[in-house]
C-alpha positions as a Markdown table, in Angstrom:
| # | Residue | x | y | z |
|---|---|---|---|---|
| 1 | Unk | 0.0 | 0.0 | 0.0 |
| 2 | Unk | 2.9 | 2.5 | 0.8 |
| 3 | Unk | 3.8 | 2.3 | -2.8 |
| 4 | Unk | 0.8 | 3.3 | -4.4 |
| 5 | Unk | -0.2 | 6.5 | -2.3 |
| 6 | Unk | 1.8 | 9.9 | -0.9 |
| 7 | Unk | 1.1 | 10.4 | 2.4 |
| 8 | Unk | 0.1 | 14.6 | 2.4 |
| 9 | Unk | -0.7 | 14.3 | 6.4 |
| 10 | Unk | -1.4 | 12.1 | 9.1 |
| 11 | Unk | -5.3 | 11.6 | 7.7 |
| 12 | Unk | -5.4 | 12.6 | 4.2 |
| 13 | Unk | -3.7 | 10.4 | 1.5 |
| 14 | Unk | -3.6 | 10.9 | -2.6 |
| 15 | Unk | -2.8 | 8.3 | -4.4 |
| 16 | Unk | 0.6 | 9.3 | -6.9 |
| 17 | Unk | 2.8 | 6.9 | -8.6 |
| 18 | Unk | 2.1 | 3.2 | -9.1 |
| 19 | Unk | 4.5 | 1.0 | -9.2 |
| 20 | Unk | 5.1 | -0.4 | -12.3 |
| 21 | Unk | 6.1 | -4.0 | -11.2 |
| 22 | Unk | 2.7 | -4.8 | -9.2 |
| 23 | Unk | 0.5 | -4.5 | -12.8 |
| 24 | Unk | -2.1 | -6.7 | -10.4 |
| 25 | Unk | -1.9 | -4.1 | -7.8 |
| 26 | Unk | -2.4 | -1.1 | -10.2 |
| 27 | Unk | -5.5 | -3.1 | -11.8 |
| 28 | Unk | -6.7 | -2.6 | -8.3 |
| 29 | Unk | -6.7 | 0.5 | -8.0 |
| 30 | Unk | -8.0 | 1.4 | -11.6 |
| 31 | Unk | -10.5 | -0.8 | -11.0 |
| 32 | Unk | -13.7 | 1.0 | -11.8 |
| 33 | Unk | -12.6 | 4.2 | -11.8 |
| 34 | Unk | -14.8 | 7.2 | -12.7 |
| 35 | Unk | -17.6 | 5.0 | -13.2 |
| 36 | Unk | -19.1 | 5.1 | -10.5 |
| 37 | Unk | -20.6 | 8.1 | -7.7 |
| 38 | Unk | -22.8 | 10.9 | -8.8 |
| 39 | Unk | -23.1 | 14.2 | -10.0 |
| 40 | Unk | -20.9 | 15.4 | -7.1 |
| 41 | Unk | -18.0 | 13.1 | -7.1 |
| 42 | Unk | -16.7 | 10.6 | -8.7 |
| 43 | Unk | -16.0 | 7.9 | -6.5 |
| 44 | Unk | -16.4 | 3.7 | -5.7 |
| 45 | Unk | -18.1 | 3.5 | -2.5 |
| 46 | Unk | -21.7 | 4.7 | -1.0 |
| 47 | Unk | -22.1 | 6.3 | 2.4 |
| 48 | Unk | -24.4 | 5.1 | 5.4 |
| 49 | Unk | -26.0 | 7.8 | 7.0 |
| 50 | Unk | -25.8 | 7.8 | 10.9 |
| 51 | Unk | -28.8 | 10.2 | 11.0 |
| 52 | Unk | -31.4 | 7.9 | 9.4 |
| 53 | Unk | -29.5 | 5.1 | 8.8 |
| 54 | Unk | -29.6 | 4.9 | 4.7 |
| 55 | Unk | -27.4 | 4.8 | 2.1 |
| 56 | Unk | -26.6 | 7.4 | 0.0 |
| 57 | Unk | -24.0 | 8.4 | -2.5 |
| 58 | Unk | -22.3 | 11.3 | -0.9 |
| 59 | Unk | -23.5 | 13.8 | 1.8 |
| 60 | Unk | -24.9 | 16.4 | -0.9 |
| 61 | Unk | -27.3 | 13.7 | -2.1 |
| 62 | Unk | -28.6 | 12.7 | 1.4 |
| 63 | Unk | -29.1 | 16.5 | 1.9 |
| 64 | Unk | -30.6 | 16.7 | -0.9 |
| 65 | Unk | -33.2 | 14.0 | -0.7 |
| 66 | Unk | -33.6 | 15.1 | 3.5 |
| 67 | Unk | -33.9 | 19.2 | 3.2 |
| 68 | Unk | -36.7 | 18.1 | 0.1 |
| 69 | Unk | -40.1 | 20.2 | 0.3 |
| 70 | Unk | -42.2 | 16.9 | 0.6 |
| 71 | Unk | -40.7 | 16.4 | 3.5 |
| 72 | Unk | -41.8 | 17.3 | 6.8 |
| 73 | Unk | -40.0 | 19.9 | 8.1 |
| 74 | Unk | -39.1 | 18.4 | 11.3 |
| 75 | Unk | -38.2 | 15.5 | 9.7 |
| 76 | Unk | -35.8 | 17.6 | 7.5 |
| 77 | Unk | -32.2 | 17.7 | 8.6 |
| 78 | Unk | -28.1 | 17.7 | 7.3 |
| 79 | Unk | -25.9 | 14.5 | 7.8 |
| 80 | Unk | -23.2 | 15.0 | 10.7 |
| 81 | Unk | -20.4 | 13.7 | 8.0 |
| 82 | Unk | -17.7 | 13.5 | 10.8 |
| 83 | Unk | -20.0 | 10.7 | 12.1 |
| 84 | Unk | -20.1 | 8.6 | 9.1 |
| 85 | Unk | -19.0 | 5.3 | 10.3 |
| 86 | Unk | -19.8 | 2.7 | 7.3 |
| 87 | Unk | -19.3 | 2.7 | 3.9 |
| 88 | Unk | -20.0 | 0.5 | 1.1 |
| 89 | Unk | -17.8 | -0.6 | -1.5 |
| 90 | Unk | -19.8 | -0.1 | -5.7 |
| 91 | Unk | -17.9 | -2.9 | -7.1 |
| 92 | Unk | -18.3 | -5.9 | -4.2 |
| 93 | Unk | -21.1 | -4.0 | -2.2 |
| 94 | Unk | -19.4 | -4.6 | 1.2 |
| 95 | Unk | -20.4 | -2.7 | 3.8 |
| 96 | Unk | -16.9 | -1.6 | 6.2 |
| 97 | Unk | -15.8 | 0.9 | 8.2 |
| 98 | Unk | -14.9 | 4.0 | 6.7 |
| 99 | Unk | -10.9 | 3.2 | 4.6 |
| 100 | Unk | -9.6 | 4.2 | 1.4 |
| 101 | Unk | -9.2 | 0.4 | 0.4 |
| 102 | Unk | -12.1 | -2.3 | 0.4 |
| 103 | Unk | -11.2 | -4.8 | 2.5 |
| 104 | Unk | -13.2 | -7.4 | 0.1 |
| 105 | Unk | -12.0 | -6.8 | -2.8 |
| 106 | Unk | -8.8 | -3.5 | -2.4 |
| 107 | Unk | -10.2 | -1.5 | -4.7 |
| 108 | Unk | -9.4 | 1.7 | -3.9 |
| 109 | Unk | -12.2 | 3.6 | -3.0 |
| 110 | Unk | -11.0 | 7.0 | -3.6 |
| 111 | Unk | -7.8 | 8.0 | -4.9 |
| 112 | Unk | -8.1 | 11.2 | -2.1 |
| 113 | Unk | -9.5 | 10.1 | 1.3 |
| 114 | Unk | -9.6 | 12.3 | 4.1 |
| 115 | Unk | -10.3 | 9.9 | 7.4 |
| 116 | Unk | -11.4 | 13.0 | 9.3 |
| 117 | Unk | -13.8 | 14.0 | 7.0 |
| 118 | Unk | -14.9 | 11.0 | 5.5 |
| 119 | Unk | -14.5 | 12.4 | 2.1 |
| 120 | Unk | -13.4 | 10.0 | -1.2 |
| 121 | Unk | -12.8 | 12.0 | -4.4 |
| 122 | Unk | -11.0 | 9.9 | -7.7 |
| 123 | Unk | -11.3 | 13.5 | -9.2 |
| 124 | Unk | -7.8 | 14.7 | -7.9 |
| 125 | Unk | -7.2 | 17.2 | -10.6 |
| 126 | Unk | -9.4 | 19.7 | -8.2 |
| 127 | Unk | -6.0 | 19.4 | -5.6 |
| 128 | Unk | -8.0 | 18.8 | -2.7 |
| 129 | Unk | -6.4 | 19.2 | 1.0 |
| 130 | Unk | -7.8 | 19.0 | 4.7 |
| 131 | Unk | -7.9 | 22.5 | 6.5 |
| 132 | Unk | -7.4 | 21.6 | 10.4 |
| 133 | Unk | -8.5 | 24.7 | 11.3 |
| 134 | Unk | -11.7 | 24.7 | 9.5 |
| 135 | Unk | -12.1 | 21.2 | 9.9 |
| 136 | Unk | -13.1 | 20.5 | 6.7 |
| 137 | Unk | -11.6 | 19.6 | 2.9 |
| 138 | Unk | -11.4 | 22.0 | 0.6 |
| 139 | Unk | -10.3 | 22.1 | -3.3 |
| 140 | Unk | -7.7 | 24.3 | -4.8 |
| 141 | Unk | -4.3 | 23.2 | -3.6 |
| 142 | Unk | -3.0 | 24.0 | 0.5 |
| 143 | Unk | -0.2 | 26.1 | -1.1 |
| 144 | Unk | -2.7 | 28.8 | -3.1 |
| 145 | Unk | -4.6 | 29.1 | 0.4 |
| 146 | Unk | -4.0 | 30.8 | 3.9 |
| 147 | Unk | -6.7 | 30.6 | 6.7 |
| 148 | Unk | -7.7 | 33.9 | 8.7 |
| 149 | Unk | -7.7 | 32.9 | 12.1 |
| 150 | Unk | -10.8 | 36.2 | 12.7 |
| 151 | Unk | -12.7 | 35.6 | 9.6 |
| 152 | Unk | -12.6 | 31.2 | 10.8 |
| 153 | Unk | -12.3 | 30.3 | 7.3 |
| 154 | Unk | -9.7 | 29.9 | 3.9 |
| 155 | Unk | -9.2 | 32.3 | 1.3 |
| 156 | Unk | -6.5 | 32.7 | -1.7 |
| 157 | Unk | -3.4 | 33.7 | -0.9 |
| 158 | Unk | -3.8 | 36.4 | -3.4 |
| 159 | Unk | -5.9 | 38.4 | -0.6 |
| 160 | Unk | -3.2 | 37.8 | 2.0 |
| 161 | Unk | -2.4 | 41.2 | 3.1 |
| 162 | Unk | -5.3 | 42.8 | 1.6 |
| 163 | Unk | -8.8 | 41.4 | 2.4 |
| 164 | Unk | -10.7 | 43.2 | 5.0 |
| 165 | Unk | -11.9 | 40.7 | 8.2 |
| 166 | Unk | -15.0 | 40.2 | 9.3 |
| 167 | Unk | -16.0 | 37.9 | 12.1 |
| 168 | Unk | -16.9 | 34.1 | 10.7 |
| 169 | Unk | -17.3 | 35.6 | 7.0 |
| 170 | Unk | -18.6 | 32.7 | 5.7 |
| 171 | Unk | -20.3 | 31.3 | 8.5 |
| 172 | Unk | -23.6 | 32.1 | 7.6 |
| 173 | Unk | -26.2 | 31.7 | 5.0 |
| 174 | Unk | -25.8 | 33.7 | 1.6 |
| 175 | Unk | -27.4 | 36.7 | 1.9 |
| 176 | Unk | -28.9 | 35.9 | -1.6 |
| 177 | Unk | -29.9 | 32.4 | -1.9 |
| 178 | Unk | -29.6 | 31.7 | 1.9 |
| 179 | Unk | -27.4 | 28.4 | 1.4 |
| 180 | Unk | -24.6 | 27.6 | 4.2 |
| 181 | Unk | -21.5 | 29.6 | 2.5 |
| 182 | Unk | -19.0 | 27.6 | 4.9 |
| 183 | Unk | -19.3 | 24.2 | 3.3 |
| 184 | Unk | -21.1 | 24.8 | 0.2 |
| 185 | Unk | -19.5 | 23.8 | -3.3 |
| 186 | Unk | -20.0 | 26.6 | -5.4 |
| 187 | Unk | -18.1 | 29.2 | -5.9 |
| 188 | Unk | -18.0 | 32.4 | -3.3 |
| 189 | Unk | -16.8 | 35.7 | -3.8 |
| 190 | Unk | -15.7 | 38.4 | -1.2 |
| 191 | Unk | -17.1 | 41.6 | -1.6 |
| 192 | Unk | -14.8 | 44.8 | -0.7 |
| 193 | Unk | -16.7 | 45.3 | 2.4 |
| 194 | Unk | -15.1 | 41.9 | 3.4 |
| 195 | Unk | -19.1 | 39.9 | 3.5 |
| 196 | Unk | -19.0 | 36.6 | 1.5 |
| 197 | Unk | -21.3 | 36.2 | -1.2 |
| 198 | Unk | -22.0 | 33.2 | -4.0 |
| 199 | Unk | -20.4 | 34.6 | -7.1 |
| 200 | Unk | -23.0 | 33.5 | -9.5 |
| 201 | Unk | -25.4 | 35.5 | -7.1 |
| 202 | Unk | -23.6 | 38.6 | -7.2 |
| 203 | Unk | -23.5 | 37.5 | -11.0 |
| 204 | Unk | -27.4 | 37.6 | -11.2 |
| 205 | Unk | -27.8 | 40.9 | -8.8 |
| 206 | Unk | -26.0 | 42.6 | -11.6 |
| 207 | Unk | -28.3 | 41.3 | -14.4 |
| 208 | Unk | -31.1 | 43.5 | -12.0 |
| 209 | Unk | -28.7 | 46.4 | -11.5 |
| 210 | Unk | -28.1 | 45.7 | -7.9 |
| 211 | Unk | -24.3 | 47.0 | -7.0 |
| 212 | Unk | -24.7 | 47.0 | -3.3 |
| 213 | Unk | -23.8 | 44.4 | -0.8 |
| 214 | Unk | -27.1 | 43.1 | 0.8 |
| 215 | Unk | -25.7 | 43.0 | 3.8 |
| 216 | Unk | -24.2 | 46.3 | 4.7 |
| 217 | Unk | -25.2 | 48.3 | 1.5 |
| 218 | Unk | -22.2 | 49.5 | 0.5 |
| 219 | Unk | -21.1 | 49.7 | -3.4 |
| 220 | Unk | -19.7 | 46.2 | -4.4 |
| 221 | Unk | -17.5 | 47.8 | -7.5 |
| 222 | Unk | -16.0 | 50.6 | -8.5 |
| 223 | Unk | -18.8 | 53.1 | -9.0 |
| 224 | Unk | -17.0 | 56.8 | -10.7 |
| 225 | Unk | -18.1 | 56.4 | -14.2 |
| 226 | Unk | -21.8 | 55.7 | -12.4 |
| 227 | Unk | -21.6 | 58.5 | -10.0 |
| 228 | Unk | -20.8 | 60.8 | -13.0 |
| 229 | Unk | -23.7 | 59.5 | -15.5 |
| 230 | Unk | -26.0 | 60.3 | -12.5 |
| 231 | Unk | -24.1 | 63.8 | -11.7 |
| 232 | Unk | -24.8 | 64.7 | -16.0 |
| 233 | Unk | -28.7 | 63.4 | -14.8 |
| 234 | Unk | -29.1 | 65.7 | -12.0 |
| 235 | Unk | -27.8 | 68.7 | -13.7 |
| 236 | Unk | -30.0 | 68.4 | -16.5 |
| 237 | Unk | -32.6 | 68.0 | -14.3 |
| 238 | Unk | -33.6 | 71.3 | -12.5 |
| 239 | Unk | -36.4 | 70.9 | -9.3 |
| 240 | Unk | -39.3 | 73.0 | -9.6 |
| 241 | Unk | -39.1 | 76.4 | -7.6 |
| 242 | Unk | -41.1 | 74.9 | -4.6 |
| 243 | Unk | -38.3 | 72.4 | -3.8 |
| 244 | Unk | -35.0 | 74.5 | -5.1 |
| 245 | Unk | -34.2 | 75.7 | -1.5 |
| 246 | Unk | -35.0 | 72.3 | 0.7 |
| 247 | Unk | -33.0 | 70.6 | 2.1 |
| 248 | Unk | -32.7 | 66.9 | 3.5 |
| 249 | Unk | -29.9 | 65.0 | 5.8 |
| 250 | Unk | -28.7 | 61.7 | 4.0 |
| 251 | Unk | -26.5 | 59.0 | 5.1 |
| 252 | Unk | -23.8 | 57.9 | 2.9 |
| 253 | Unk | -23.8 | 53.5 | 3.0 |
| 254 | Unk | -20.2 | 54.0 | 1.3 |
| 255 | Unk | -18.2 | 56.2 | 3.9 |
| 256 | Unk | -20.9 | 56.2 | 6.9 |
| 257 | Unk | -20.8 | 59.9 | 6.7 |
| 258 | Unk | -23.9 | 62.5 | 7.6 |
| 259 | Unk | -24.5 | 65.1 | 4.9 |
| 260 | Unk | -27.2 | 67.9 | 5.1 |
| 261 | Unk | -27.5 | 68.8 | 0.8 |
| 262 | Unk | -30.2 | 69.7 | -1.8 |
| 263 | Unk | -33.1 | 67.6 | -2.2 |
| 264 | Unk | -33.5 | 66.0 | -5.4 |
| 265 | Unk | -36.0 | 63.8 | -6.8 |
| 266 | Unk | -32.9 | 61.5 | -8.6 |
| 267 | Unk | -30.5 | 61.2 | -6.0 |
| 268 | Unk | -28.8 | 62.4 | -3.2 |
| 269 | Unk | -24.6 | 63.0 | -3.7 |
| 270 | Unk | -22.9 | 62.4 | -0.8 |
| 271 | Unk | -20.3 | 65.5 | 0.1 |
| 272 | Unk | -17.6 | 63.5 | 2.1 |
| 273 | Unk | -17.2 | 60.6 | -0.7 |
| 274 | Unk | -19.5 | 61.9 | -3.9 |
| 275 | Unk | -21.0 | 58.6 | -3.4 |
| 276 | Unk | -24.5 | 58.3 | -5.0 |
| 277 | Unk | -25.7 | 55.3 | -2.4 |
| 278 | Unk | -27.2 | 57.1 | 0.2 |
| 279 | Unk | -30.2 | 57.3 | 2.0 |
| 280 | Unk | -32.4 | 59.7 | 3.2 |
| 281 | Unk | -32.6 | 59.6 | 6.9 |
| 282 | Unk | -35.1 | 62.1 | 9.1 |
| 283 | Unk | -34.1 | 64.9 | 10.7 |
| 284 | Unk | -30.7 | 66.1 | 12.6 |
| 285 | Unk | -28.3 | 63.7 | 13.3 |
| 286 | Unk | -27.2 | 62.6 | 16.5 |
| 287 | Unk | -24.1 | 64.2 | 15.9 |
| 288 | Unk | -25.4 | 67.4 | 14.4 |
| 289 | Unk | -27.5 | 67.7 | 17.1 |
| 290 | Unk | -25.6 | 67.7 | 20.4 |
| 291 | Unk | -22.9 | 70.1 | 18.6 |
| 292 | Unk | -25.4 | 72.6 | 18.1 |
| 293 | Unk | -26.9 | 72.2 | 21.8 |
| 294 | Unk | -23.2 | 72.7 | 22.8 |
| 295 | Unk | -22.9 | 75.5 | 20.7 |
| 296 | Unk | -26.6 | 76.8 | 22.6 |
| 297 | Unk | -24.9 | 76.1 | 26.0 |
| 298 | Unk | -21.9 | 78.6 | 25.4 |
């Protein structure tokens, strides 16, 4: 066995370079390959759920079949995959304790296995590797990662010394579609604001002309050559004589700073950042206000 596989760390093995002179072994561990699993993975054994006790393919299809509408909702529920105990092998249908190699037949079961996570994957080419400090596996190669200890999850190594933290980014529900962002197998995107964020939802909020993040509001891109369409848009659109001289307090969702300008039926311009997303907010400040009841006092 130490021949055919690379040991990456004490629990997660890939399986490199066959030896050439055990043809019998390296039958055994072609055996079947991509031929069997689902439209997850690609793999040669089945799962036993601990939860209800049935067998499924991988977690994503028992999750699947148990979060389904027809289903009661109490009866609805995740599988604990760090409690998957038994597994069964698709070419000899023995049912084991969770290994990489049947202990029927050897074939391997997945070329990576993760012991911790109870993960198989013969699709390699995706360079999976076990976070410890996550605690779960995650695709894209260890060495193109770093994990933030404040934001409690992995990102590219390309944000390293830029990305803004926020507390457990990703350990919440999209703010789009509501699915789990921590352990979910599509792709996410950070946001400049630092919140987390499917990409192909932030994909489809632009197809409706939403540029904002939906959790704190502010502008998700760069917004000048917007800000500058809307500044043509305003000037060429003069208030009537009834509204020329009021005036409003916004807030700007960019900066965060209170600004007391023009009303205008288009939009507001914030005078701190010339940010156009703001929002009107009623009357004085907090701020505004007790400097002008100091200003009273003296």
């Amino acid at each position: 066995m130490e021949t055919a596989a690379e040991v990456v760390s004490s629990h997660c093995l890939v399986l490199s370079d066959f030896s050439e002179s055990s043809p019998t072994h390296l039958s055994a561990m072609e055996l079947g390959i991509q031929n069997f699993g689902c439209a997850h993975y690609r793999r040669r054994c089945k799962i036993r759920a601990p939860c209800c006790d049935e067998v499924f393919d991988c977690r994503h299809c028992h999750n699947e079949a148990k979060n389904s509408e027809e289903l009661d909702a109490v009866d609805r529920h995740d599988i604990p995959r760090h409690e998957i105990k038994k597994v069964i092998c698709s070419l000899c249908d023995t049912e084991q304790e969770v290994q990489q190699y049947c202990v029927n037949c050897g074939v391997c079961m997945g070329k990576y296995f993760c012991a911790i996570c109870k993960f198989f994957d013969d699709d390699i080419s995706k360079n999976q590797y076990h976070c410890d400090e996550c605690g779960i596996c995650r695709t894209g190669g260890k060495d193109n990662f770093f994990h933030c200890k404040r934001c409690r999850c992995c990102y590219s190594k390309v944000m390293e010394k830029g990305h803004r933290c926020v507390e457990g980014a990703m350990h919440h529900n999209c703010p789009v579609c509501f699915e789990y962002l921590f352990d979910t197998v599509r792709d996410i995107t950070v946001l400049p604001c630092g919140h987390t964020i499917h990409l192909d939802c932030v994909k489809e909020m632009e197809k409706h002309h939403r540029y904002s993040c939906p959790v704190c509001s502010k502008s998700i891109c760069d917004m000048t050559s917007m800000w500058k369409k809307l500044d043509e848009v305003i000037a060429s659109t003069p208030m009537p004589e009834t509204y020329k001289n009021k005036m409003v307090w916004i807030l700007c969702n960019d900066c965060g700073v209170n600004s007391n300008v023009h009303f205008h039926i288009v939009a507001h311009k914030c005078l701190s950042c010339n940010s156009y997303n703001t929002r009107q907010i009623q009357g004085i400040p907090a701020t505004s206000r007790s400097s002008r009841v100091t200003e009273m006092v003296r």
